[in-house]
Amino acid sequence: MNTSGVHRWGRRVLVLMGRAFSLSGMSRNGVRALLAIMAALAVFSLSEDAHAYSWMIRHTQWQCSSCHADPSGGETLSPYGRFQSAAKLTMDYGGDAAEDGKAPKSAGFLWGAIAPDDTLLDDGNRILLGGSLRFLTVVKPEEKDVAAFPMQMDLYGEAKFGGFRVGGSLGAGKVEPGSPHVHAAQVTTNQGDELNLISRTHYVGYDVSSEVLIRAGRLNLPFGVRIPEHVMWVREASQTDRESDQQHGVAVAYTGQDFRGEIMGIAGNYQINPDEFRERGYSGYFEYKVADTYALGLSSLFTVAKADRITNLREDTKRGAHGVFARLSPAKPLVLLVEGDVLTRTGRDLGYTGFGQADVEPVQGLHLMLTGEVLNEGIEGVDQRFGGWFSVNWFFLPHMDMRVDAVMRQDSDLQILSQLHAYL
């Protein structure tokens, strides 16, 4: 597939954006100042996080498709998802977050510019809109180093006409050369300090029934526990995060009363070049609801490529990840998330990775999390490593949350990650 035309189109869009804001006549410092002001204004003027929160199982919300357009969770919210976010996610400060069984106006798109139950179309058709702006600060106390940057600037949505649907995301971002993040989702190929257009997902789909959905396009890989921590080893090592690890292909999802799953045939990521780096294979998971607040699952992924984009190995590469996961809520304030995977890769020994997380919600909207993780990549001479996270996540207003993570890993210094997030 020749993507040069797409890249040219994306560059033109960025140029037009620059002209629209008259950036061409500004100094570099002026541009940076304007971007900083725009980011700050957006954070305080936009509207709760649309991540797939696996700990919603504490509310017996074990199915993801009821709240999200993605059947396995994440990104675009349905009207029911907006209601649940107001009723179960945001701190209500002692009031009733969803009076009379209805979501407050602030739960709607752009803080109520569109009512939360307004699907914009009639006769069972709908348009869902959303977006996400995430600003990150990274502090490394040992190095006395502080970095701050917008981590996510995305718009996303889905239109549904009868059984047919089309959706996706479009955003902007920049990343340092050599970083494993963002590049795989780029539409344009600007270098250095320039912004690039990003599309993490784009797809068409058809609802075969109320339980079965078929989609084709660039999709989140169905695998393991959907968590927002995309840099956690279990997501990085299996290359199944939702930051930029999506692949093009065809997926079939099933959501039943006690069983759900999704299987995807991977055709490769056509936003990277050359073709030898594109992986082909499959990814999928199956999860069974043992009880209202207990679910167990299996995941499997296998791909082949002519070269390894991560290790730069220039020979046929086979990669796999296979494991088990669980979501458990023995008491409503507590949710346990667990996943363990074995890892295979050409040129390496058998590896493994896993995590366990305890999420405690003492009051609605405030989450205290303790996470342990392990990684053995199967590289000769490199021992297994352990890591630990202590996290606080506060959903302090509709469509807005703050999060702080203290991350300590073997062979790495302590990092303090602070995020301010707004969801349209």
Coordinates of C-alpha atoms in Angstrom, one line a residue:
M1 CA 0.0 0.0 0.0
N2 CA 1.4 3.4 -1.0
T3 CA 1.0 5.8 1.9
S4 CA 2.8 8.8 0.3
G5 CA -0.5 10.4 -0.7
V6 CA -1.8 10.2 2.8
H7 CA 1.3 11.7 4.2
R8 CA 1.1 14.6 1.7
W9 CA -2.5 15.2 2.6
G10 CA -1.6 15.2 6.3
R11 CA 1.2 17.7 5.8
R12 CA -1.2 20.0 4.0
V13 CA -3.6 19.9 6.9
L14 CA -0.8 20.9 9.3
V15 CA 0.3 23.7 7.0
L16 CA -3.3 25.0 6.8
M17 CA -3.6 24.8 10.6
G18 CA -0.4 26.8 11.0
R19 CA -1.7 29.5 8.6
A20 CA -5.1 29.7 10.3
F21 CA -3.4 30.6 13.5
S22 CA -0.8 32.8 11.8
L23 CA 2.1 30.9 13.2
S24 CA 4.3 31.6 10.2
G25 CA 4.9 35.1 11.4
M26 CA 5.8 34.2 15.0
S27 CA 9.1 33.4 16.6
R28 CA 9.8 29.9 17.9
N29 CA 9.3 31.1 21.5
G30 CA 6.1 32.8 20.5
V31 CA 4.8 29.5 18.9
R32 CA 5.7 27.6 22.0
A33 CA 4.0 30.1 24.2
L34 CA 0.9 30.1 22.1
L35 CA 0.8 26.3 22.2
A36 CA 1.2 26.3 25.9
I37 CA -1.6 28.8 26.4
M38 CA -3.9 26.8 24.0
A39 CA -3.2 23.6 25.9
A40 CA -3.9 25.3 29.3
L41 CA -7.1 26.8 28.0
A42 CA -8.2 23.5 26.5
V43 CA -7.6 21.7 29.8
F44 CA -9.7 24.1 31.7
S45 CA -12.4 24.6 29.2
L46 CA -13.0 21.1 27.8
S47 CA -14.8 18.4 29.3
E48 CA -13.8 12.4 32.6
D49 CA -11.6 10.0 31.1
A50 CA -12.8 7.7 28.3
H51 CA -10.2 5.1 29.1
A52 CA -11.4 1.5 29.4
Y53 CA -11.6 1.2 33.2
S54 CA -11.5 -2.5 34.0
W55 CA -12.2 -1.7 37.6
M56 CA -15.8 -0.8 36.7
I57 CA -16.5 -4.5 37.4
R58 CA -17.0 -3.4 41.1
H59 CA -20.3 -2.0 39.8
T60 CA -21.1 -5.2 38.0
Q61 CA -20.2 -3.4 34.7
W62 CA -18.2 -6.2 33.2
Q63 CA -19.2 -5.7 29.6
C64 CA -17.3 -2.9 27.8
S65 CA -19.6 -2.6 24.7
S66 CA -22.5 -1.1 26.7
C67 CA -20.4 2.0 27.5
H68 CA -18.0 2.2 24.6
A69 CA -18.1 2.1 20.8
D70 CA -15.1 -0.2 20.9
P71 CA -16.6 -3.6 22.1
S72 CA -13.5 -4.2 24.2
G73 CA -13.5 -0.8 25.8
G74 CA -11.8 2.6 25.4
E75 CA -12.2 5.9 23.7
T76 CA -15.6 6.9 22.3
L77 CA -18.5 6.7 24.9
S78 CA -22.1 5.8 24.2
P79 CA -24.9 7.7 25.8
Y80 CA -25.1 5.0 28.5
G81 CA -21.4 5.3 29.0
R82 CA -21.8 9.1 29.6
F83 CA -24.5 8.3 32.2
Q84 CA -22.4 5.8 33.9
S85 CA -19.4 8.2 34.0
A86 CA -21.6 10.7 35.8
A87 CA -23.3 8.2 38.1
K88 CA -20.3 6.0 39.0
L89 CA -17.0 7.7 38.0
T90 CA -17.0 11.4 38.9
M91 CA -16.8 12.5 42.6
D92 CA -20.3 13.8 43.5
Y93 CA -19.3 15.7 46.7
G94 CA -22.2 14.1 48.7
G95 CA -24.9 14.8 46.1
D96 CA -26.7 12.6 43.7
A97 CA -24.5 12.4 40.6
A98 CA -27.4 11.2 38.4
E99 CA -30.8 12.3 39.7
D100 CA -33.9 10.5 38.5
G101 CA -31.8 8.0 36.5
K102 CA -30.6 10.7 34.1
A103 CA -27.1 12.0 33.3
P104 CA -26.6 15.7 34.1
K105 CA -26.2 18.0 31.2
S106 CA -22.4 18.3 32.0
A107 CA -21.9 14.7 31.0
G108 CA -22.7 15.5 27.4
F109 CA -20.2 16.3 24.6
L110 CA -18.3 19.6 25.4
W111 CA -19.8 19.8 28.9
G112 CA -23.3 19.8 27.6
A113 CA -23.0 21.5 24.2
I114 CA -24.7 18.3 23.1
A115 CA -27.0 16.6 25.7
P116 CA -25.7 13.2 26.9
D117 CA -28.7 11.4 25.6
D118 CA -28.7 13.2 22.2
T119 CA -27.5 10.9 19.4
L120 CA -28.0 13.7 16.8
L121 CA -29.8 11.3 14.5
D122 CA -33.2 9.6 14.5
D123 CA -34.6 6.1 13.8
G124 CA -31.9 4.2 15.7
N125 CA -29.0 6.0 13.9
R126 CA -26.5 7.9 16.0
I127 CA -23.3 10.0 16.0
L128 CA -21.0 9.7 19.0
L129 CA -18.4 12.4 19.5
G130 CA -15.4 12.6 21.9
G131 CA -11.9 13.8 22.4
S132 CA -9.1 13.7 24.9
L133 CA -6.4 16.1 26.0
R134 CA -3.8 14.8 28.4
F135 CA -0.9 16.9 29.8
L136 CA 2.0 15.0 31.5
T137 CA 4.7 16.1 33.8
V138 CA 7.6 13.7 34.5
V139 CA 9.9 14.3 37.5
K140 CA 13.1 12.3 38.1
P141 CA 14.3 13.4 41.6
E142 CA 17.7 11.7 41.3
E143 CA 18.5 13.6 38.1
K144 CA 16.7 16.8 39.2
D145 CA 15.1 16.6 35.8
V146 CA 11.5 17.8 34.9
A147 CA 9.8 17.4 31.6
A148 CA 6.3 18.6 30.7
F149 CA 4.4 18.1 27.5
P150 CA 0.9 17.3 26.0
M151 CA 0.8 13.5 25.9
Q152 CA -2.5 13.2 24.0
M153 CA -4.5 15.6 21.8
D154 CA -7.1 13.5 20.0
L155 CA -10.6 13.8 18.7
Y156 CA -12.6 10.7 18.0
G157 CA -16.1 9.6 17.2
E158 CA -18.4 7.1 15.5
A159 CA -21.4 7.3 13.2
K160 CA -23.9 4.5 13.0
F161 CA -26.6 4.0 10.4
G162 CA -28.7 0.9 10.9
G163 CA -26.2 -2.0 11.3
F164 CA -23.3 -0.1 9.6
R165 CA -20.8 2.1 11.5
V166 CA -17.7 4.1 10.8
G167 CA -15.4 5.6 13.3
G168 CA -11.9 6.6 14.3
S169 CA -9.6 9.2 15.8
L170 CA -7.4 12.0 14.6
G171 CA -4.9 13.9 16.7
A172 CA -1.6 15.7 16.8
G173 CA 1.7 14.9 18.5
K174 CA 5.4 15.0 18.4
V175 CA 8.1 12.7 19.8
E176 CA 11.8 12.5 20.1
P177 CA 13.6 10.4 17.3
G178 CA 14.1 6.9 18.4
S179 CA 11.2 6.8 20.8
P180 CA 9.0 3.6 20.6
H181 CA 5.9 5.7 21.1
V182 CA 3.6 7.7 18.7
H183 CA 5.6 6.9 15.5
A184 CA 3.6 3.8 14.6
A185 CA 0.4 5.9 14.7
Q186 CA 1.7 8.8 12.6
V187 CA -0.1 9.8 9.4
T188 CA 2.6 12.4 8.5
T189 CA 6.3 12.0 8.7
N190 CA 7.6 15.3 10.0
Q191 CA 10.9 15.1 11.8
G192 CA 12.5 16.7 14.9
D193 CA 10.4 19.2 16.8
E194 CA 7.5 19.3 14.3
L195 CA 4.0 18.2 15.0
N196 CA 2.6 15.1 13.2
L197 CA -1.0 14.1 12.5
I198 CA -1.9 10.9 14.3
S199 CA -4.7 8.4 13.7
R200 CA -4.7 5.6 16.3
T201 CA -7.9 4.0 15.0
H202 CA -10.1 4.2 12.0
Y203 CA -12.6 1.6 10.9
V204 CA -15.8 0.5 9.3
G205 CA -18.1 -2.1 10.9
Y206 CA -21.4 -4.0 10.8
D207 CA -23.5 -5.2 13.7
V208 CA -24.5 -8.7 12.6
S209 CA -26.7 -8.9 15.7
S210 CA -26.9 -7.3 19.2
E211 CA -24.1 -9.7 20.2
V212 CA -21.8 -9.8 17.2
L213 CA -19.9 -6.9 15.6
I214 CA -17.5 -7.1 12.7
R215 CA -15.0 -4.3 12.1
A216 CA -12.2 -3.7 9.6
G217 CA -9.5 -1.0 9.8
R218 CA -6.9 0.1 12.2
L219 CA -8.0 -1.3 15.6
N220 CA -6.9 -1.7 19.1
L221 CA -5.4 -5.2 19.5
P222 CA -7.8 -7.3 21.6
F223 CA -5.5 -8.7 24.3
G224 CA -5.4 -8.9 28.1
V225 CA -6.7 -6.4 30.6
R226 CA -7.5 -2.9 29.1
I227 CA -5.6 -0.5 31.3
P228 CA -4.7 3.1 30.8
E229 CA -1.1 2.6 31.8
H230 CA 0.3 2.1 28.3
V231 CA 4.0 2.1 29.6
M232 CA 3.4 -0.8 32.0
W233 CA 5.6 -3.7 31.1
V234 CA 2.7 -6.1 30.4
R235 CA 1.5 -3.7 27.6
E236 CA 4.9 -2.6 26.3
A237 CA 6.4 -6.1 26.1
S238 CA 3.4 -7.7 24.4
Q239 CA 3.1 -4.6 22.2
T240 CA -0.7 -4.3 22.8
D241 CA -1.1 -0.8 24.2
R242 CA -3.6 1.7 22.9
E243 CA -1.1 4.5 22.5
S244 CA 0.3 3.4 19.1
D245 CA 0.3 -0.4 18.9
Q246 CA -2.9 -0.7 16.9
Q247 CA -2.8 -2.7 13.7
H248 CA -4.9 -2.9 10.5
G249 CA -7.0 -5.9 10.1
V250 CA -10.5 -7.5 10.6
A251 CA -12.0 -8.3 14.0
V252 CA -15.0 -10.1 15.2
A253 CA -16.4 -9.3 18.7
Y254 CA -19.0 -11.3 20.7
T255 CA -20.7 -9.9 23.8
G256 CA -23.0 -12.3 25.6
Q257 CA -24.6 -12.4 29.0
D258 CA -21.7 -14.3 30.7
F259 CA -19.1 -14.5 28.0
R260 CA -17.3 -12.0 25.7
G261 CA -14.4 -12.1 23.4
E262 CA -12.8 -10.6 20.3
I263 CA -10.5 -12.2 17.7
M264 CA -8.6 -10.1 15.1
G265 CA -6.8 -11.1 11.9
I266 CA -3.8 -8.8 11.7
A267 CA -2.9 -7.6 8.2
G268 CA -0.1 -5.2 9.3
N269 CA 0.3 -1.6 10.3
Y270 CA 0.1 0.4 7.1
Q271 CA 1.2 3.6 8.8
I272 CA 4.8 2.3 9.0
N273 CA 7.2 1.6 6.2
P274 CA 8.8 -0.4 4.7
D275 CA 6.5 -3.4 4.3
E276 CA 9.1 -5.8 5.8
F277 CA 8.3 -4.3 9.3
R278 CA 4.6 -5.1 9.1
E279 CA 3.4 -7.9 11.2
R280 CA 0.7 -10.4 10.1
G281 CA -1.1 -12.9 12.3
Y282 CA -3.8 -12.8 15.0
S283 CA -4.7 -11.4 18.4
G284 CA -7.6 -12.3 20.6
Y285 CA -9.1 -12.8 24.0
F286 CA -12.0 -14.6 25.7
E287 CA -13.4 -13.7 29.1
Y288 CA -16.0 -15.5 31.2
K289 CA -18.0 -13.9 34.0
V290 CA -17.8 -16.3 36.9
A291 CA -20.0 -14.1 39.1
D292 CA -21.2 -10.5 38.9
T293 CA -17.9 -9.1 40.1
Y294 CA -15.5 -11.9 39.0
A295 CA -14.2 -12.5 35.5
L296 CA -11.5 -14.7 34.1
G297 CA -9.9 -14.6 30.7
L298 CA -7.4 -16.0 28.2
S299 CA -5.4 -14.0 25.6
S300 CA -3.2 -15.1 22.6
L301 CA -1.3 -13.2 20.0
F302 CA 1.1 -14.4 17.2
T303 CA 2.6 -12.5 14.3
V304 CA 5.2 -12.9 11.7
A305 CA 7.2 -10.2 9.8
K306 CA 10.2 -10.1 7.5
A307 CA 12.1 -7.9 9.9
D308 CA 11.7 -6.7 13.5
R309 CA 10.9 -3.0 13.9
I310 CA 11.7 -3.0 17.6
T311 CA 15.0 -4.9 17.6
N312 CA 15.9 -4.0 14.0
L313 CA 16.7 -7.7 13.3
R314 CA 16.7 -8.0 9.5
E315 CA 15.4 -11.5 9.2
D316 CA 12.0 -13.3 9.4
T317 CA 10.7 -12.6 12.9
K318 CA 8.0 -14.5 14.8
R319 CA 6.5 -13.0 17.9
G320 CA 4.0 -14.3 20.4
A321 CA 2.3 -13.5 23.7
H322 CA -0.1 -15.9 25.4
G323 CA -1.5 -15.7 28.9
V324 CA -4.3 -15.4 31.4
F325 CA -6.0 -12.5 33.2
A326 CA -8.6 -11.8 35.9
R327 CA -10.8 -9.0 37.2
L328 CA -12.0 -9.5 40.7
S329 CA -13.9 -7.4 43.2
P330 CA -14.3 -9.3 46.5
A331 CA -15.7 -6.1 48.1
K332 CA -17.1 -3.0 46.4
P333 CA -14.2 -0.6 47.4
L334 CA -11.6 -3.1 46.1
V335 CA -10.8 -4.4 42.7
L336 CA -7.9 -6.7 41.8
L337 CA -6.6 -6.8 38.3
V338 CA -4.1 -9.6 37.4
E339 CA -2.4 -10.6 34.1
G340 CA 0.4 -13.0 33.3
D341 CA 1.8 -13.6 29.8
V342 CA 4.6 -15.7 28.3
L343 CA 6.6 -14.0 25.5
T344 CA 8.2 -15.6 22.5
R345 CA 10.4 -13.8 19.9
T346 CA 12.9 -14.9 17.2
G347 CA 16.4 -14.7 18.6
R348 CA 15.3 -14.7 22.2
D349 CA 14.6 -17.3 24.9
L350 CA 11.2 -17.7 26.4
G351 CA 10.2 -14.6 28.4
Y352 CA 7.3 -13.6 30.6
T353 CA 5.6 -10.5 32.0
G354 CA 2.8 -9.8 34.3
F355 CA 1.2 -7.4 36.7
G356 CA -1.1 -7.3 39.7
Q357 CA -3.0 -4.2 40.8
A358 CA -5.2 -3.4 43.8
D359 CA -7.5 -0.5 43.2
V360 CA -9.3 0.9 46.3
E361 CA -12.0 3.6 45.9
P362 CA -12.6 4.9 49.5
V363 CA -15.1 7.5 48.2
Q364 CA -16.6 7.8 44.7
G365 CA -14.1 9.5 42.3
L366 CA -11.0 8.9 44.3
H367 CA -8.8 5.8 43.5
L368 CA -5.7 4.6 45.4
M369 CA -3.8 2.0 43.4
L370 CA -0.8 -0.3 44.3
T371 CA 0.7 -2.2 41.4
G372 CA 3.5 -4.7 41.1
E373 CA 5.0 -5.9 37.8
V374 CA 7.6 -8.2 36.5
L375 CA 9.4 -8.5 33.1
N376 CA 11.8 -11.1 31.6
E377 CA 12.3 -10.4 27.9
G378 CA 14.2 -13.6 27.3
I379 CA 17.4 -11.8 26.4
E380 CA 20.5 -13.7 27.2
G381 CA 22.4 -12.2 30.1
V382 CA 19.6 -9.9 31.2
D383 CA 17.8 -10.9 34.4
Q384 CA 14.2 -10.5 35.2
R385 CA 13.2 -7.1 36.6
F386 CA 10.5 -6.0 39.1
G387 CA 8.7 -2.8 39.4
G388 CA 6.2 -1.0 41.6
W389 CA 3.7 1.8 41.2
F390 CA 1.8 3.8 43.8
S391 CA -1.0 5.8 42.1
V392 CA -3.7 8.3 43.0
N393 CA -6.4 9.1 40.5
W394 CA -9.0 11.8 41.3
F395 CA -12.0 12.4 39.1
F396 CA -12.7 15.8 40.5
L397 CA -15.1 17.2 38.0
P398 CA -17.3 15.9 35.1
H399 CA -14.9 15.1 32.2
M400 CA -11.8 15.9 34.2
D401 CA -9.3 14.0 36.3
M402 CA -5.9 14.3 37.8
R403 CA -3.5 11.4 38.4
V404 CA -0.1 11.0 40.1
D405 CA 2.1 7.9 39.8
A406 CA 5.3 7.1 41.7
V407 CA 7.1 4.5 39.6
M408 CA 10.1 2.6 40.8
R409 CA 11.7 -0.1 38.7
Q410 CA 14.9 -2.1 39.0
D411 CA 17.8 -0.5 37.0
S412 CA 15.8 2.7 36.8
D413 CA 15.5 5.8 39.0
L414 CA 12.3 6.8 40.7
Q415 CA 9.9 8.7 38.4
I416 CA 6.9 10.8 39.4
L417 CA 4.3 11.1 36.7
S418 CA 1.6 13.7 37.0
Q419 CA -1.3 13.9 34.5
L420 CA -4.1 16.4 34.0
H421 CA -6.7 15.0 31.7
A422 CA -9.9 16.3 30.0
Y423 CA -12.4 14.3 28.0
L424 CA -14.8 16.1 25.6

